[in-house]
Amino acid sequence: MVSIAVFASGKGTNFDHIAQYFASSGIGVVKLLIFDQKDAPCTLLAEKRNIPTVFIDYKTSGKENAELHILEIIQKEKIQLCVLAGFMRILSQSFIQHSGIPVINIHPSLLPEYKGINSIARAYNGNTTYTGITIHFVNERIDDGEIIFQKSILIDRTKTVDDLEKLIHHIEYENYPVVIEKICRTIEKKGDNNGKLSITR
Ligand code: GAR
């Protein structure tokens, strides 16, 4: 069973879908939720699912100490996979190296397009025909790193940006747990590539 830590900053709807998916999976378990914003709604979802939460106080301790705290937790809880799901912090190269485990993220655009915030609205208001979601390994740059999975959708501008957002979230919920499961299987097999894999569309 692969031990997963999910990282979130806000609503945590992806966290909730991941936790639900792995509640009945024999391959992975969501051991804890790491969050960085006091009173973030994601913590309530974790409580409902009896998943322990850990608050990382970036504001008081600063990035370096905050990351050291996360590394301690990863070690103590024997975490094997870090899953960022709406975690609005950039992790350092040192953190990624020292963790020694795969760290992945989901982003609501077809990276490298529309990195950063408000990606869905920017795509809708832009002149692109397609947008979508990207799941990728994390590096020290924002929404960057080796792409694991992408799914594209046609932007229907006869519908609202809220409709597009709902659709994107739906696609996230449908695909992120499945991709995580595949990574868990690679970790379980103790592949020499540290859980890295490529999933083609
Ligand atoms: C998700 O749409 C995720 O792709 C995005 O934040 C949202 C979190 O929603 N992540 C990023 O923009 C990363 N740059 P949630 O808290 O309801 O899961």
Tab-separated table of C-alpha atoms and ligand atoms in Angstrom:
chain	number	residue	atom	x	y	z
A	1	MET	CA	0.000	0.000	0.000
A	2	VAL	CA	1.542	3.306	-1.089
A	3	SER	CA	1.288	6.116	1.478
A	4	ILE	CA	0.136	9.367	-0.090
A	5	ALA	CA	0.198	12.903	1.303
A	6	VAL	CA	-2.103	15.372	-0.416
A	7	PHE	CA	-1.239	19.080	-0.272
A	8	ALA	CA	-3.975	21.730	-0.610
A	9	SER	CA	-4.532	25.415	0.141
A	10	GLY	CA	-8.217	26.030	-0.435
A	11	LYS	CA	-11.443	24.205	-1.193
A	12	GLY	CA	-9.915	20.771	-1.493
A	13	THR	CA	-12.424	19.253	-3.905
A	14	ASN	CA	-9.649	17.373	-5.688
A	15	PHE	CA	-8.343	16.170	-2.339
A	16	ASP	CA	-11.851	14.906	-1.530
A	17	HIS	CA	-12.166	12.968	-4.784
A	18	ILE	CA	-8.697	11.476	-4.351
A	19	ALA	CA	-9.494	10.474	-0.760
A	20	GLN	CA	-12.781	8.910	-1.854
A	21	TYR	CA	-11.102	6.978	-4.667
A	22	PHE	CA	-8.366	5.597	-2.432
A	23	ALA	CA	-10.720	4.771	0.436
A	24	SER	CA	-11.557	1.577	-1.415
A	25	SER	CA	-8.298	0.986	-3.236
A	26	GLY	CA	-5.858	-1.735	-2.400
A	27	ILE	CA	-2.957	0.150	-3.886
A	28	GLY	CA	-2.729	3.486	-2.085
A	29	VAL	CA	-3.889	5.270	1.034
A	30	VAL	CA	-4.247	8.993	1.675
A	31	LYS	CA	-2.422	9.209	4.985
A	32	LEU	CA	-2.674	12.923	5.531
A	33	LEU	CA	-3.594	16.321	4.221
A	34	ILE	CA	-0.940	19.010	4.368
A	35	PHE	CA	-2.324	22.534	4.184
A	36	ASP	CA	-0.865	26.027	4.436
A	37	GLN	CA	-3.862	28.326	4.932
A	38	LYS	CA	-5.517	28.484	8.344
A	39	ASP	CA	-9.253	27.686	8.168
A	40	ALA	CA	-8.960	26.377	4.603
A	41	PRO	CA	-12.166	24.475	3.722
A	42	CYS	CA	-10.126	21.417	2.695
A	43	THR	CA	-9.530	20.663	6.382
A	44	LEU	CA	-13.270	20.151	6.959
A	45	LEU	CA	-13.352	17.604	4.140
A	46	ALA	CA	-10.399	15.796	5.732
A	47	GLU	CA	-12.142	15.775	9.110
A	48	LYS	CA	-15.234	14.208	7.551
A	49	ARG	CA	-13.071	11.461	6.133
A	50	ASN	CA	-11.039	11.031	9.318
A	51	ILE	CA	-7.845	11.903	7.500
A	52	PRO	CA	-5.266	13.625	9.739
A	53	THR	CA	-4.248	17.149	8.752
A	54	VAL	CA	-0.988	18.998	9.251
A	55	PHE	CA	-0.812	22.773	9.099
A	56	ILE	CA	2.406	24.151	7.660
A	57	ASP	CA	2.919	27.673	8.871
A	58	TYR	CA	4.792	29.289	5.994
A	59	LYS	CA	3.919	32.783	7.220
A	60	THR	CA	5.519	32.465	10.650
A	61	SER	CA	8.370	30.089	9.938
A	62	GLY	CA	9.357	31.069	6.392
A	63	LYS	CA	9.750	28.802	3.370
A	64	GLU	CA	12.925	27.001	4.445
A	65	ASN	CA	11.636	25.947	7.862
A	66	ALA	CA	8.209	25.174	6.449
A	67	GLU	CA	9.772	22.790	3.956
A	68	LEU	CA	11.942	21.209	6.667
A	69	HIS	CA	8.765	20.610	8.632
A	70	ILE	CA	7.172	18.898	5.620
A	71	LEU	CA	10.295	16.752	5.116
A	72	GLU	CA	10.120	15.649	8.764
A	73	ILE	CA	6.501	14.627	8.320
A	74	ILE	CA	7.243	12.739	5.105
A	75	GLN	CA	9.919	10.777	6.942
A	76	LYS	CA	7.901	10.169	10.085
A	77	GLU	CA	4.791	9.049	8.225
A	78	LYS	CA	6.773	7.101	5.610
A	79	ILE	CA	5.090	9.007	2.783
A	80	GLN	CA	5.922	7.627	-0.669
A	81	LEU	CA	4.099	10.084	-2.917
A	82	CYS	CA	3.302	13.805	-2.580
A	83	VAL	CA	0.207	14.913	-4.468
A	84	LEU	CA	-0.333	18.639	-4.881
A	85	ALA	CA	-3.998	19.484	-5.407
A	86	GLY	CA	-4.525	23.227	-5.341
A	87	PHE	CA	-1.456	23.802	-3.136
A	88	MET	CA	-0.532	27.368	-3.957
A	89	ARG	CA	3.137	27.262	-2.962
A	90	ILE	CA	6.257	26.711	-5.012
A	91	LEU	CA	8.442	23.992	-3.543
A	92	SER	CA	12.207	24.438	-3.693
A	93	GLN	CA	14.620	22.259	-5.641
A	94	SER	CA	16.214	21.324	-2.333
A	95	PHE	CA	12.876	20.099	-0.994
A	96	ILE	CA	12.186	18.017	-4.084
A	97	GLN	CA	15.660	16.467	-3.982
A	98	HIS	CA	15.629	15.779	-0.251
A	99	SER	CA	12.165	14.262	-0.243
A	100	GLY	CA	13.445	11.470	-2.474
A	101	ILE	CA	9.902	10.638	-3.567
A	102	PRO	CA	7.766	11.687	-6.544
A	103	VAL	CA	5.984	15.026	-6.142
A	104	ILE	CA	3.170	15.662	-8.612
A	105	ASN	CA	0.750	18.502	-9.322
A	106	ILE	CA	-2.410	19.139	-11.282
A	107	HIS	CA	-3.023	22.356	-13.189
A	108	PRO	CA	-6.189	23.464	-15.004
A	109	SER	CA	-4.669	24.299	-18.383
A	110	LEU	CA	-2.713	22.668	-21.139
A	111	LEU	CA	0.742	23.489	-19.858
A	112	PRO	CA	2.929	25.265	-20.758
A	113	GLU	CA	0.009	27.564	-21.541
A	114	TYR	CA	-1.635	29.586	-18.780
A	115	LYS	CA	0.628	28.841	-15.838
A	116	GLY	CA	-0.231	30.484	-12.518
A	117	ILE	CA	-3.598	31.656	-11.277
A	118	ASN	CA	-6.954	32.180	-13.034
A	119	SER	CA	-5.870	29.810	-15.779
A	120	ILE	CA	-9.379	28.749	-16.747
A	121	ALA	CA	-10.682	32.306	-17.180
A	122	ARG	CA	-7.529	33.372	-19.005
A	123	ALA	CA	-7.912	30.507	-21.467
A	124	TYR	CA	-11.621	31.293	-21.925
A	125	ASN	CA	-10.891	34.976	-22.541
A	126	GLY	CA	-7.871	34.241	-24.688
A	127	ASN	CA	-7.783	33.219	-28.305
A	128	THR	CA	-7.071	29.526	-27.887
A	129	THR	CA	-9.479	26.882	-29.148
A	130	TYR	CA	-8.592	24.224	-26.621
A	131	THR	CA	-7.813	24.119	-22.940
A	132	GLY	CA	-7.665	21.232	-20.480
A	133	ILE	CA	-5.762	19.793	-17.572
A	134	THR	CA	-2.157	18.801	-16.985
A	135	ILE	CA	-0.700	16.455	-14.395
A	136	HIS	CA	3.055	16.826	-14.039
A	137	PHE	CA	6.044	16.159	-11.846
A	138	VAL	CA	6.917	19.188	-9.758
A	139	ASN	CA	10.082	21.201	-10.032
A	140	GLU	CA	11.107	24.500	-8.452
A	141	ARG	CA	9.264	26.595	-11.042
A	142	ILE	CA	5.580	27.384	-11.064
A	143	ASP	CA	3.407	24.807	-12.871
A	144	ASP	CA	6.468	23.353	-14.538
A	145	GLY	CA	8.136	19.955	-14.745
A	146	GLU	CA	7.855	16.765	-16.738
A	147	ILE	CA	4.327	16.210	-18.015
A	148	ILE	CA	2.694	12.912	-17.045
A	149	PHE	CA	-0.802	13.357	-18.463
A	150	GLN	CA	-2.844	15.920	-20.366
A	151	LYS	CA	-6.433	15.979	-21.491
A	152	SER	CA	-7.710	18.670	-23.808
A	153	ILE	CA	-11.215	19.994	-24.351
A	154	LEU	CA	-12.703	22.385	-26.856
A	155	ILE	CA	-13.607	25.762	-25.336
A	156	ASP	CA	-17.327	26.282	-25.952
A	157	ARG	CA	-17.757	30.057	-25.849
A	158	THR	CA	-21.543	29.769	-26.246
A	159	LYS	CA	-21.368	28.656	-22.609
A	160	THR	CA	-20.110	30.648	-19.622
A	161	VAL	CA	-16.691	30.617	-18.030
A	162	ASP	CA	-18.343	29.029	-14.973
A	163	ASP	CA	-19.522	26.159	-17.161
A	164	LEU	CA	-15.973	25.717	-18.430
A	165	GLU	CA	-14.662	25.719	-14.874
A	166	LYS	CA	-17.150	23.022	-13.849
A	167	LEU	CA	-16.150	20.906	-16.825
A	168	ILE	CA	-12.448	21.287	-16.090
A	169	HIS	CA	-12.969	20.320	-12.456
A	170	HIS	CA	-14.982	17.302	-13.522
A	171	ILE	CA	-12.120	16.214	-15.788
A	172	GLU	CA	-9.678	16.730	-12.916
A	173	TYR	CA	-11.755	14.556	-10.563
A	174	GLU	CA	-12.064	11.868	-13.208
A	175	ASN	CA	-8.387	11.688	-14.122
A	176	TYR	CA	-6.200	12.692	-11.174
A	177	PRO	CA	-6.995	9.650	-8.987
A	178	VAL	CA	-6.461	7.287	-11.939
A	179	VAL	CA	-3.065	8.799	-12.741
A	180	ILE	CA	-2.120	8.678	-9.045
A	181	GLU	CA	-3.091	5.015	-8.959
A	182	LYS	CA	-0.818	4.294	-11.926
A	183	ILE	CA	2.063	6.044	-10.186
A	184	CYS	CA	1.348	4.026	-7.027
A	185	ARG	CA	1.579	0.822	-9.058
A	186	THR	CA	4.958	1.941	-10.402
A	187	ILE	CA	6.152	2.740	-6.875
A	188	GLU	CA	4.917	-0.650	-5.619
A	189	LYS	CA	6.808	-2.392	-8.371
A	190	LYS	CA	9.839	-0.537	-7.027
A	191	GLY	CA	10.727	0.620	-10.505
A	192	ASP	CA	14.178	2.121	-10.669
A	193	ASN	CA	12.679	5.331	-12.014
A	194	ASN	CA	11.330	6.449	-8.641
A	195	GLY	CA	7.699	6.234	-9.574
A	196	LYS	CA	8.143	8.137	-12.776
A	197	LEU	CA	6.118	7.086	-15.739
A	198	SER	CA	4.665	8.464	-18.883
A	199	ILE	CA	1.017	8.105	-19.686
A	200	THR	CA	0.007	8.846	-23.222
A	201	ARG	CA	-3.391	10.226	-24.132
B	1	GAR	C1	-7.689	22.892	-9.142
B	1	GAR	O1	-8.417	23.294	-10.274
B	1	GAR	C2	-6.238	22.724	-9.498
B	1	GAR	O2	-6.024	22.289	-10.817
B	1	GAR	C3	-5.719	24.124	-9.319
B	1	GAR	O3	-6.346	24.579	-8.151
B	1	GAR	C4	-7.644	24.006	-8.098
B	1	GAR	C5	-7.859	23.503	-6.691
B	1	GAR	O4	-9.201	23.197	-6.480
B	1	GAR	N1	-4.298	24.149	-9.208
B	1	GAR	C6	-3.541	25.131	-9.692
B	1	GAR	O5	-3.986	26.114	-10.227
B	1	GAR	C7	-2.046	24.918	-9.523
B	1	GAR	N2	-1.323	25.949	-10.151
B	1	GAR	P1	-9.623	22.325	-5.226
B	1	GAR	O6	-8.967	22.962	-3.994
B	1	GAR	O7	-11.117	22.414	-5.157
B	1	GAR	O8	-9.127	20.945	-5.466
